[in-house]
mmCIF file with all atom_site columns, C-alpha atoms in Angstrom:
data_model
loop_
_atom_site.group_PDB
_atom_site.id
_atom_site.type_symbol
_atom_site.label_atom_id
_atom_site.label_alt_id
_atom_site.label_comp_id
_atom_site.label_asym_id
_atom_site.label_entity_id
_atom_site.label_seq_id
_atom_site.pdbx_PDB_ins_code
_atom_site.Cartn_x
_atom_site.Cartn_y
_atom_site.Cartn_z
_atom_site.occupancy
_atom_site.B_iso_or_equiv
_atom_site.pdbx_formal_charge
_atom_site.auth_seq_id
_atom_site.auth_comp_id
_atom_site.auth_asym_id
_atom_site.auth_atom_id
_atom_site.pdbx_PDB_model_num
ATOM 1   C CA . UNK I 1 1   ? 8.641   -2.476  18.839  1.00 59.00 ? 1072 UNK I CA 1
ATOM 2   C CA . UNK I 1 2   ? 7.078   -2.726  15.553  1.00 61.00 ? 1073 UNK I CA 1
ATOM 3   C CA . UNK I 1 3   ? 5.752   -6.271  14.739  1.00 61.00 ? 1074 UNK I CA 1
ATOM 4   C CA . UNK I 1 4   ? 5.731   -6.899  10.633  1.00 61.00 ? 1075 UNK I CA 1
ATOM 5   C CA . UNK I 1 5   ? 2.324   -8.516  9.365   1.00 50.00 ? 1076 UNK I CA 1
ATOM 6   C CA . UNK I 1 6   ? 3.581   -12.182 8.055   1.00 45.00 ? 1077 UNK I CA 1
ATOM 7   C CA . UNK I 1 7   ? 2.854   -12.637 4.269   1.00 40.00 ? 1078 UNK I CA 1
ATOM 8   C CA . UNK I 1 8   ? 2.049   -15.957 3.264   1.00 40.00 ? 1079 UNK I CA 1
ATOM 9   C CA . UNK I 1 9   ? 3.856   -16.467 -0.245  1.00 43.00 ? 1080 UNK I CA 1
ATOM 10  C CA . UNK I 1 10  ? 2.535   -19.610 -1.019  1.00 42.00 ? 1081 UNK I CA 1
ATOM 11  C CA . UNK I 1 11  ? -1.344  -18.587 -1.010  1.00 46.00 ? 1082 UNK I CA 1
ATOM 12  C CA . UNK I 1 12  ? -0.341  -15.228 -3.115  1.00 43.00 ? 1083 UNK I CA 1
ATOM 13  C CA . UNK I 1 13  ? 1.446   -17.069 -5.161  1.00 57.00 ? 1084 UNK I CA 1
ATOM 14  C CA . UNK I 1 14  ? -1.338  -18.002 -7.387  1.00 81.00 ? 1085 UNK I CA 1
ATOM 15  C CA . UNK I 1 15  ? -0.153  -21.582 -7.826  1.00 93.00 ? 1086 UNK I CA 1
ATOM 16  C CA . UNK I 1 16  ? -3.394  -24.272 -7.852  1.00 94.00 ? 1087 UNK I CA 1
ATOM 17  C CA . UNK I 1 17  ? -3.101  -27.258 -5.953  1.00 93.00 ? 1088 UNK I CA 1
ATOM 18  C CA . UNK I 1 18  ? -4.306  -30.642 -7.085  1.00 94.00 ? 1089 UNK I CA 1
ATOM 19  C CA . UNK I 1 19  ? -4.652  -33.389 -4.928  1.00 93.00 ? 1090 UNK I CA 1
ATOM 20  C CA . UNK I 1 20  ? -5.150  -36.862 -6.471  1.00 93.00 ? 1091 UNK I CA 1
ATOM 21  C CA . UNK I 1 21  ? -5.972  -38.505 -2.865  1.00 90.00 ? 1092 UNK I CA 1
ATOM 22  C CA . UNK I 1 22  ? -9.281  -36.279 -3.641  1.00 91.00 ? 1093 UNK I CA 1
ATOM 23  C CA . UNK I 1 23  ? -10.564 -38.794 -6.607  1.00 90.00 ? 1094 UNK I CA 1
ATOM 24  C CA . UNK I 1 24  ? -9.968  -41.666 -4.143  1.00 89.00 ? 1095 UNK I CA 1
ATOM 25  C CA . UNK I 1 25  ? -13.125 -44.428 -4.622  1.00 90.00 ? 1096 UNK I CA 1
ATOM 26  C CA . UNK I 1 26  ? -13.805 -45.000 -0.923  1.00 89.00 ? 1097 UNK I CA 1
ATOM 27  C CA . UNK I 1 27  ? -15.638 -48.040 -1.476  1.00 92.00 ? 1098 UNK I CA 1
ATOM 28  C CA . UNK I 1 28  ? -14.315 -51.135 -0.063  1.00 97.00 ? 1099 UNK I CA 1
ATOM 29  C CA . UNK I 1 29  ? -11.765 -53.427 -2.395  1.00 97.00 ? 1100 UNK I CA 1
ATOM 30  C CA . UNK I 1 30  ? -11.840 -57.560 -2.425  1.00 98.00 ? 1101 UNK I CA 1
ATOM 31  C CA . UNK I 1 31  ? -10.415 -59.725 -4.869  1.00 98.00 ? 1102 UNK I CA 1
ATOM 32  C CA . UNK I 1 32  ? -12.328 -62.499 -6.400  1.00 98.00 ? 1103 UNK I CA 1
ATOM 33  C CA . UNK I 1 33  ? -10.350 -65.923 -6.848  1.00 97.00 ? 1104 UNK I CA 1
ATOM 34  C CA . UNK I 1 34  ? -11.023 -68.692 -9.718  1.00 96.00 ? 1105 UNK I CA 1
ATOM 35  C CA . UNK I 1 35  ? -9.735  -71.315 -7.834  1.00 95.00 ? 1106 UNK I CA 1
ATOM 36  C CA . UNK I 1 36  ? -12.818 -71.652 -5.659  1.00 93.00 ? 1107 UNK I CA 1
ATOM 37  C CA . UNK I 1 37  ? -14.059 -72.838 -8.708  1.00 96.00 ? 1108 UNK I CA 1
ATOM 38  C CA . UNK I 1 38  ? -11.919 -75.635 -10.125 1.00 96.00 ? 1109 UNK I CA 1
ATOM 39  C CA . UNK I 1 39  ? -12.381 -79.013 -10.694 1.00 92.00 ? 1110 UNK I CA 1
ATOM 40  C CA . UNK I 1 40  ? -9.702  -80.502 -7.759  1.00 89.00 ? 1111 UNK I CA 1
ATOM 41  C CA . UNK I 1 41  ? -7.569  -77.365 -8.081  1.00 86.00 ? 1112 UNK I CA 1
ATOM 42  C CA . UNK I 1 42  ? -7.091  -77.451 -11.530 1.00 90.00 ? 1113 UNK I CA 1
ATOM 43  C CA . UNK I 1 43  ? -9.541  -77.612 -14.361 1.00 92.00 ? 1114 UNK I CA 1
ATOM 44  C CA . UNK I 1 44  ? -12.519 -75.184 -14.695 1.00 95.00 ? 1115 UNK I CA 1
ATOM 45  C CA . UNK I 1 45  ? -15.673 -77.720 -15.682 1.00 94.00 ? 1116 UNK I CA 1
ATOM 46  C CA . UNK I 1 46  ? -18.062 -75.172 -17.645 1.00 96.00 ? 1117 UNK I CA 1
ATOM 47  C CA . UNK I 1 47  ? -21.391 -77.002 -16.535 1.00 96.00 ? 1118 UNK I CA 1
ATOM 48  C CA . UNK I 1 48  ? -20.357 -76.644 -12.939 1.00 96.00 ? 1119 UNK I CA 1
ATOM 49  C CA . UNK I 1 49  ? -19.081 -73.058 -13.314 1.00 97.00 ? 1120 UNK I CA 1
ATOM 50  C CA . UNK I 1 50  ? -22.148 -72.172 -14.825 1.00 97.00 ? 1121 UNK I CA 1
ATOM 51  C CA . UNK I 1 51  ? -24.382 -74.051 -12.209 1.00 97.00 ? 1122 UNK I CA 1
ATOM 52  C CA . UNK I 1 52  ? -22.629 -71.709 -9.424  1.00 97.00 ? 1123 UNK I CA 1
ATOM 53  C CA . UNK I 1 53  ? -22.695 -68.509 -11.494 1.00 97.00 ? 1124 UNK I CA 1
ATOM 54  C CA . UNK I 1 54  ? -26.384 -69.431 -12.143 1.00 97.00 ? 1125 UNK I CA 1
ATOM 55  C CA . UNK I 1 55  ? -27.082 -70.349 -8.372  1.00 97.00 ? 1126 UNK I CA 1
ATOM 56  C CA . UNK I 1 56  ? -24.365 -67.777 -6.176  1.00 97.00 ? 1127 UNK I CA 1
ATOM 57  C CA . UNK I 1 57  ? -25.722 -64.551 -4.547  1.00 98.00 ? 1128 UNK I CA 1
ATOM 58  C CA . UNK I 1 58  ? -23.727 -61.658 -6.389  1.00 98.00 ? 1129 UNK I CA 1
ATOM 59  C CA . UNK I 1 59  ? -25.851 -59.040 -4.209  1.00 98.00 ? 1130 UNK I CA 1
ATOM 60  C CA . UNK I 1 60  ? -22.774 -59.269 -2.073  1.00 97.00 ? 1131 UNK I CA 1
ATOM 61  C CA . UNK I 1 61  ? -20.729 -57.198 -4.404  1.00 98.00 ? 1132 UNK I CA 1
ATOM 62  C CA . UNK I 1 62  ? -22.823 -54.625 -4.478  1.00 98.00 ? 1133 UNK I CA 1
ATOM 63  C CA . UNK I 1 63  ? -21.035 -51.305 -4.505  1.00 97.00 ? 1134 UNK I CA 1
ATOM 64  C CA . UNK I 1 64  ? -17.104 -52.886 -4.242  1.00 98.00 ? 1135 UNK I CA 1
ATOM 65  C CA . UNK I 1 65  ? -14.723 -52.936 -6.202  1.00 98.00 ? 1136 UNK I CA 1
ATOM 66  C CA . UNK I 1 66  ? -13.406 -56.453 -7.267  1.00 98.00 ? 1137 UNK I CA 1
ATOM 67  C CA . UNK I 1 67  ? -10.705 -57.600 -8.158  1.00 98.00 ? 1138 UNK I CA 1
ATOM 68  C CA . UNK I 1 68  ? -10.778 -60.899 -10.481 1.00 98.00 ? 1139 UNK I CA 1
ATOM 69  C CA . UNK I 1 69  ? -7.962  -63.440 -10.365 1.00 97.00 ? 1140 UNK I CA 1
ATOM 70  C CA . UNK I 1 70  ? -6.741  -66.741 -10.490 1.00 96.00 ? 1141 UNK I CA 1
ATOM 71  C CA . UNK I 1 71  ? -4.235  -67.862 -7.841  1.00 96.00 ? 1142 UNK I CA 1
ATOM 72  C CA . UNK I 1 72  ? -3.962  -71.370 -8.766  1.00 95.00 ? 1143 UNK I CA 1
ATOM 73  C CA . UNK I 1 73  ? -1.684  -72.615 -11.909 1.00 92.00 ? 1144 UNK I CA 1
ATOM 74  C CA . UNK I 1 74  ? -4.522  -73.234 -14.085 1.00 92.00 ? 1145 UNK I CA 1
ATOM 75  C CA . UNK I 1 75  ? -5.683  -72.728 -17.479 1.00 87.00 ? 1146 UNK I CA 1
ATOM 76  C CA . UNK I 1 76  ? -8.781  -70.806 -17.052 1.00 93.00 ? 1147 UNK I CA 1
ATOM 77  C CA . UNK I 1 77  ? -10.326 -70.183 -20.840 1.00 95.00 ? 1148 UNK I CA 1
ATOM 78  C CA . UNK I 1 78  ? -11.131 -66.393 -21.730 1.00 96.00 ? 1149 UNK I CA 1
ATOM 79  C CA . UNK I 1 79  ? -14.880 -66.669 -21.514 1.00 97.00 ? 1150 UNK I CA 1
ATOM 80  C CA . UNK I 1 80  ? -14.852 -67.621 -17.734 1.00 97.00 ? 1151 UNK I CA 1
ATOM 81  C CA . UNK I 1 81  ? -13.659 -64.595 -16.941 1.00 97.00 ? 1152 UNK I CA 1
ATOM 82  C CA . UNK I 1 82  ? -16.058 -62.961 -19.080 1.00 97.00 ? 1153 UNK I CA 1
ATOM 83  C CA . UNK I 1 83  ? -19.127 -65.204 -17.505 1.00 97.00 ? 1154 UNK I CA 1
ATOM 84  C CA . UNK I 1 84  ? -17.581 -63.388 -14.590 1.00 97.00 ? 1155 UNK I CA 1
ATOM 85  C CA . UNK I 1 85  ? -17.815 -60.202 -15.636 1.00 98.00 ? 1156 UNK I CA 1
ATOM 86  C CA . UNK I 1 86  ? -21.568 -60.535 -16.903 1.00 98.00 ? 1157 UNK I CA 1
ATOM 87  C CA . UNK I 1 87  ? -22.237 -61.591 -12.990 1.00 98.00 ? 1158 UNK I CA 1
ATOM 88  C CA . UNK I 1 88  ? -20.518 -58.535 -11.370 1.00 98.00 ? 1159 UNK I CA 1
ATOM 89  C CA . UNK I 1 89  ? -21.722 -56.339 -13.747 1.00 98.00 ? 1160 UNK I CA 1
ATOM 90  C CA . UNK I 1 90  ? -25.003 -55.136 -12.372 1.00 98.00 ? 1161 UNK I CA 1
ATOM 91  C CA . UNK I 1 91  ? -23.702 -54.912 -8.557  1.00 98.00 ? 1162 UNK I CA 1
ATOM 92  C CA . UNK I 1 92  ? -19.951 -53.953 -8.786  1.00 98.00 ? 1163 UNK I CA 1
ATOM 93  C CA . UNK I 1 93  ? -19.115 -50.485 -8.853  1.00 97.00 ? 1164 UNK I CA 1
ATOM 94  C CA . UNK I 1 94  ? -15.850 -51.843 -10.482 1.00 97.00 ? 1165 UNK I CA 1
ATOM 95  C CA . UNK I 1 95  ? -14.074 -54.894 -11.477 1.00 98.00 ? 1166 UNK I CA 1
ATOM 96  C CA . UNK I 1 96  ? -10.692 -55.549 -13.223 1.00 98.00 ? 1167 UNK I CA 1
ATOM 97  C CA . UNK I 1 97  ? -8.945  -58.955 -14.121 1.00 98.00 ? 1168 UNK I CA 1
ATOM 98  C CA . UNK I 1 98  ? -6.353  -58.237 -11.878 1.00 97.00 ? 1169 UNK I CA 1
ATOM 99  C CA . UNK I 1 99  ? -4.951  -57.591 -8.429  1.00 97.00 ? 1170 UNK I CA 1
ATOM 100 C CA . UNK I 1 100 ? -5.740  -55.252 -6.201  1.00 96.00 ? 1171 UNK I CA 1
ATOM 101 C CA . UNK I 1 101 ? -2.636  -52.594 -8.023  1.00 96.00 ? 1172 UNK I CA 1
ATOM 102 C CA . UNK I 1 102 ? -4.728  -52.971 -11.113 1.00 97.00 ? 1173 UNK I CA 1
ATOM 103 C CA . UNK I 1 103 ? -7.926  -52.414 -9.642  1.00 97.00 ? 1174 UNK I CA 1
ATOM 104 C CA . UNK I 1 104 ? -6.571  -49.306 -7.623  1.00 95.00 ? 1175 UNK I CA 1
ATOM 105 C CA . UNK I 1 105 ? -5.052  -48.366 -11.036 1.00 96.00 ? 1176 UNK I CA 1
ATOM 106 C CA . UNK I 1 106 ? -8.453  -48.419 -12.838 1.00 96.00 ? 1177 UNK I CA 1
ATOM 107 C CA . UNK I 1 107 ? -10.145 -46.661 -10.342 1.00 96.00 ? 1178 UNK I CA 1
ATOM 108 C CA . UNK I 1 108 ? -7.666  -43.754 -10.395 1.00 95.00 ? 1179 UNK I CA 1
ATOM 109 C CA . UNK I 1 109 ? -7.595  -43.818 -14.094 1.00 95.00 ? 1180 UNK I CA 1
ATOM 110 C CA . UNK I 1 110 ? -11.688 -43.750 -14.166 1.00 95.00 ? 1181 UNK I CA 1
ATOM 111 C CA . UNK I 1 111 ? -11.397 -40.517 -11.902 1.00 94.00 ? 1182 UNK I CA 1
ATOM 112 C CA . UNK I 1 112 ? -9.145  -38.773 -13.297 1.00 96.00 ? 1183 UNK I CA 1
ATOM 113 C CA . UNK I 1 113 ? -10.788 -39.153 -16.779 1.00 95.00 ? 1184 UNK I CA 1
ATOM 114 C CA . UNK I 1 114 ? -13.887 -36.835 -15.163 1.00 93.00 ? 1185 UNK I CA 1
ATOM 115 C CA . UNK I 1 115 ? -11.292 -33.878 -14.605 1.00 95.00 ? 1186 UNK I CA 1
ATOM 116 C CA . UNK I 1 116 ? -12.120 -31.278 -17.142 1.00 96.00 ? 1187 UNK I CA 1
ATOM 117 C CA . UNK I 1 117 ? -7.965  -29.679 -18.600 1.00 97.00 ? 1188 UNK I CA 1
ATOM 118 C CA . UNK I 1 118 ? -9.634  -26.891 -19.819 1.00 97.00 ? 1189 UNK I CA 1
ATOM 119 C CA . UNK I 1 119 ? -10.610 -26.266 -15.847 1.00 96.00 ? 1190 UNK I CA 1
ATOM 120 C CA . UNK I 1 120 ? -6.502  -25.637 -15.873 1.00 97.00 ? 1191 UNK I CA 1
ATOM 121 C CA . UNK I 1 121 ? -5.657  -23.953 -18.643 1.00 97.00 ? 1192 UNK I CA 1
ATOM 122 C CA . UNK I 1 122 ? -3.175  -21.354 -18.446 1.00 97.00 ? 1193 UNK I CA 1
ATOM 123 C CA . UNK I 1 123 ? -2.386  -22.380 -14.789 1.00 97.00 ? 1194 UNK I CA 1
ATOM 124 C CA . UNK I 1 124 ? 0.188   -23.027 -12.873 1.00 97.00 ? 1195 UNK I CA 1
ATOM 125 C CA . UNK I 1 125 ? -0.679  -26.596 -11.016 1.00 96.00 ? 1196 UNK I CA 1
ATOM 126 C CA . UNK I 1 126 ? 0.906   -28.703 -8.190  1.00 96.00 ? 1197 UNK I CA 1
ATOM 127 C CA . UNK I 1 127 ? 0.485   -32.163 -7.697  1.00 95.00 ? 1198 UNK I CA 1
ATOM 128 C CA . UNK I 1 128 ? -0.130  -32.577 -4.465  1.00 92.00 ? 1199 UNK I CA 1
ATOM 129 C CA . UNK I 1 129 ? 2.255   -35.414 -3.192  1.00 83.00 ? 1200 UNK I CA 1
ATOM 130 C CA . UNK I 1 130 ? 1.589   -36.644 0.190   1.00 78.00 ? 1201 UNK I CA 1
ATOM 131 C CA . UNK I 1 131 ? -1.766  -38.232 1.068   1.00 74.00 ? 1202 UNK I CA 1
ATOM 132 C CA . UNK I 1 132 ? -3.369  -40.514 3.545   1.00 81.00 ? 1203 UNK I CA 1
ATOM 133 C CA . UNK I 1 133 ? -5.039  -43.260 0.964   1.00 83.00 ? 1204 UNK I CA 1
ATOM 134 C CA . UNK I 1 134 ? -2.256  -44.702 -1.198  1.00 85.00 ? 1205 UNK I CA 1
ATOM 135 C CA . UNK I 1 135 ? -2.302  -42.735 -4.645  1.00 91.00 ? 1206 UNK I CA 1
ATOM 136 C CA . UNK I 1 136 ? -0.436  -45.003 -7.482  1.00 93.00 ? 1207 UNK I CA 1
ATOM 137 C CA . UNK I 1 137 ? 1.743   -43.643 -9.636  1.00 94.00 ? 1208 UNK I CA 1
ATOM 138 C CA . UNK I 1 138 ? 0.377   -44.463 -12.379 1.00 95.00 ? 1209 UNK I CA 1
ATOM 139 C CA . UNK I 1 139 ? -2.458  -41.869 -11.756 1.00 95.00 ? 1210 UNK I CA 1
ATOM 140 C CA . UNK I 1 140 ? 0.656   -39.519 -11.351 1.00 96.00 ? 1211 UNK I CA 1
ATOM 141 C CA . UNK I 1 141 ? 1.251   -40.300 -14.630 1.00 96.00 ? 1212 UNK I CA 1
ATOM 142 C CA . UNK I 1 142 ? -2.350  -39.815 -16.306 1.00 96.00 ? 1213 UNK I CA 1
ATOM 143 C CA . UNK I 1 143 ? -2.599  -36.614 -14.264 1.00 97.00 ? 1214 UNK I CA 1
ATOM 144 C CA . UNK I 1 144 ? 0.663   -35.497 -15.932 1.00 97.00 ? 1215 UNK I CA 1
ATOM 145 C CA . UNK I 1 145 ? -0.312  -36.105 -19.212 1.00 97.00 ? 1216 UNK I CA 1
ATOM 146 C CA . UNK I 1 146 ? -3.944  -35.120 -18.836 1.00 97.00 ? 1217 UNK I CA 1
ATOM 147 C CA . UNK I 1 147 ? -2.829  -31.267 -17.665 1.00 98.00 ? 1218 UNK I CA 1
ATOM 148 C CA . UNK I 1 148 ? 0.554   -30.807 -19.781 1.00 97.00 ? 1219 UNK I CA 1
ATOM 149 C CA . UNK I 1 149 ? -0.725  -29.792 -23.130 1.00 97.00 ? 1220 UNK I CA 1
ATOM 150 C CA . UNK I 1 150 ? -2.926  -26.778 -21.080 1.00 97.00 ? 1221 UNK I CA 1
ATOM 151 C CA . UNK I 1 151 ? -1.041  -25.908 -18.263 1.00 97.00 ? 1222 UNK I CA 1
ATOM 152 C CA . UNK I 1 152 ? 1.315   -23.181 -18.031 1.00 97.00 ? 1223 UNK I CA 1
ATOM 153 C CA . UNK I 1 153 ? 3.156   -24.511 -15.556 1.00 97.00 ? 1224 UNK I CA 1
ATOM 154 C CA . UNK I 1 154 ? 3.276   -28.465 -13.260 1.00 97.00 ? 1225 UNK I CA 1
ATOM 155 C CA . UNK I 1 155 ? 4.766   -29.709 -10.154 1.00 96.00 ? 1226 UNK I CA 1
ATOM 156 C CA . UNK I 1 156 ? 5.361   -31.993 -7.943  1.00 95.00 ? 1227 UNK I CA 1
ATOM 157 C CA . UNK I 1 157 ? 4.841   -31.769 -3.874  1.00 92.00 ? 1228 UNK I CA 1
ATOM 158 C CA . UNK I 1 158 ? 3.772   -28.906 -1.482  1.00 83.00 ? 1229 UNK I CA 1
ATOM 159 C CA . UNK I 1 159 ? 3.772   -25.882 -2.891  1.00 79.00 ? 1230 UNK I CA 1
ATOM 160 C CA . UNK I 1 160 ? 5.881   -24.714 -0.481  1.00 79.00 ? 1231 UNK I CA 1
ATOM 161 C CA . UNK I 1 161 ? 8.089   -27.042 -1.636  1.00 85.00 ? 1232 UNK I CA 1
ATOM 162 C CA . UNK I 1 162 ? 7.593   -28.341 -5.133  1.00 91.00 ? 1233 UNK I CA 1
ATOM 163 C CA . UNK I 1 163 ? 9.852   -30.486 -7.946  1.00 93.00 ? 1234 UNK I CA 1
ATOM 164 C CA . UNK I 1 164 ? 9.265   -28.718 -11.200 1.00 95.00 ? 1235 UNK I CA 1
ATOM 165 C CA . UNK I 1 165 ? 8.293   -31.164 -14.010 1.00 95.00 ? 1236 UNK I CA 1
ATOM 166 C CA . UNK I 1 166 ? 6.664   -29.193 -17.132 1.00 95.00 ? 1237 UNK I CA 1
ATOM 167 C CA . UNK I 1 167 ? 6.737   -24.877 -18.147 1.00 96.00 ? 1238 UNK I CA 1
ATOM 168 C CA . UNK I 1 168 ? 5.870   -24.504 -21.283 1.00 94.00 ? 1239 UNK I CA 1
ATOM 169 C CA . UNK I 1 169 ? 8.029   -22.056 -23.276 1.00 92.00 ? 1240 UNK I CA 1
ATOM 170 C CA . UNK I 1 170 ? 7.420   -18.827 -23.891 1.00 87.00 ? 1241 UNK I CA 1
ATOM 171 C CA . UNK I 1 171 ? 7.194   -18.083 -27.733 1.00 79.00 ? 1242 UNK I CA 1
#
């Protein structure tokens, strides 16, 4: 009996794979809240707010990723947020007025900024579509328009499996 050597298609097929869950920030999220600082739940005093900035160990961020919000129905003025922001600065990795979606967004958005097109030009790329660590689609969506004007060819999923999106015509 004559066995037949298996091809596999997929790795001939000269497709490149692209896997967003790859330009994943592994450090750790946490969301910052406002309303630890207001005046009985609802005013922001700017001496007091200013005291704590002045006195509170920011150390602790060092590294994360933070999310800034406000959970309480308050009017917080602009430049609290910014006082914030000047705190966070040095020790964050990242921080985003925000929830956690708009932090994750960020981060996704600041990685996929580093990836070179030209690296894909002429090529015909899947995005990879199933990963462990949560990949938003709005990096979907900056991937998509990052590659299209340089790739030959995009998808979506496995490549054994893929949803076409983008070929660019022949001319």
């Amino acid at each position: 009996m004559q066995t037949e050597a298996i091809i596999n298609k997929v790795a001939n097929s000269g497709l490149v794979s692209l896997d967003l869950e790859n330009y994943y920030h592994a450090g750790e999220r946490v969301i910052y809240d406002l309303k630890d600082n207001l005046f009985q739940g609802m005013i922001l005093r700017e001496k007091d707010f200013r005291e704590f900035l002045k006195n509170y160990d920011w150390s602790q961020y060092q590294d994360k990723n933070v999310a800034i919000v406000c959970s309480e129905d308050a009017i917080v003025p602009t430049w609290a947020y910014m006082l914030l922001a000047t705190k966070l600065e040095p020790y964050a990795h990242a921080f985003v007025f925000g929830d956690l979606t708009a932090l994750e967004n960020k981060l996704f958005y600041e990685a996929i900024e580093q990836i070179d097109p030209e690296d894909f030009r002429d090529a015909r790329v899947v995005i990879k579509g199933c990963s462990k660590h949560p990949v938003p689609t709005s990096a979907y969506v900056e991937i998509t328009r990052r590659l299209k004007p340089v790739v030959q060819s995009l998808m979506f999923g496995e490549p054994c499996s893929t949803v076409p999106l983008y070929k660019r015509p022949r001319v």
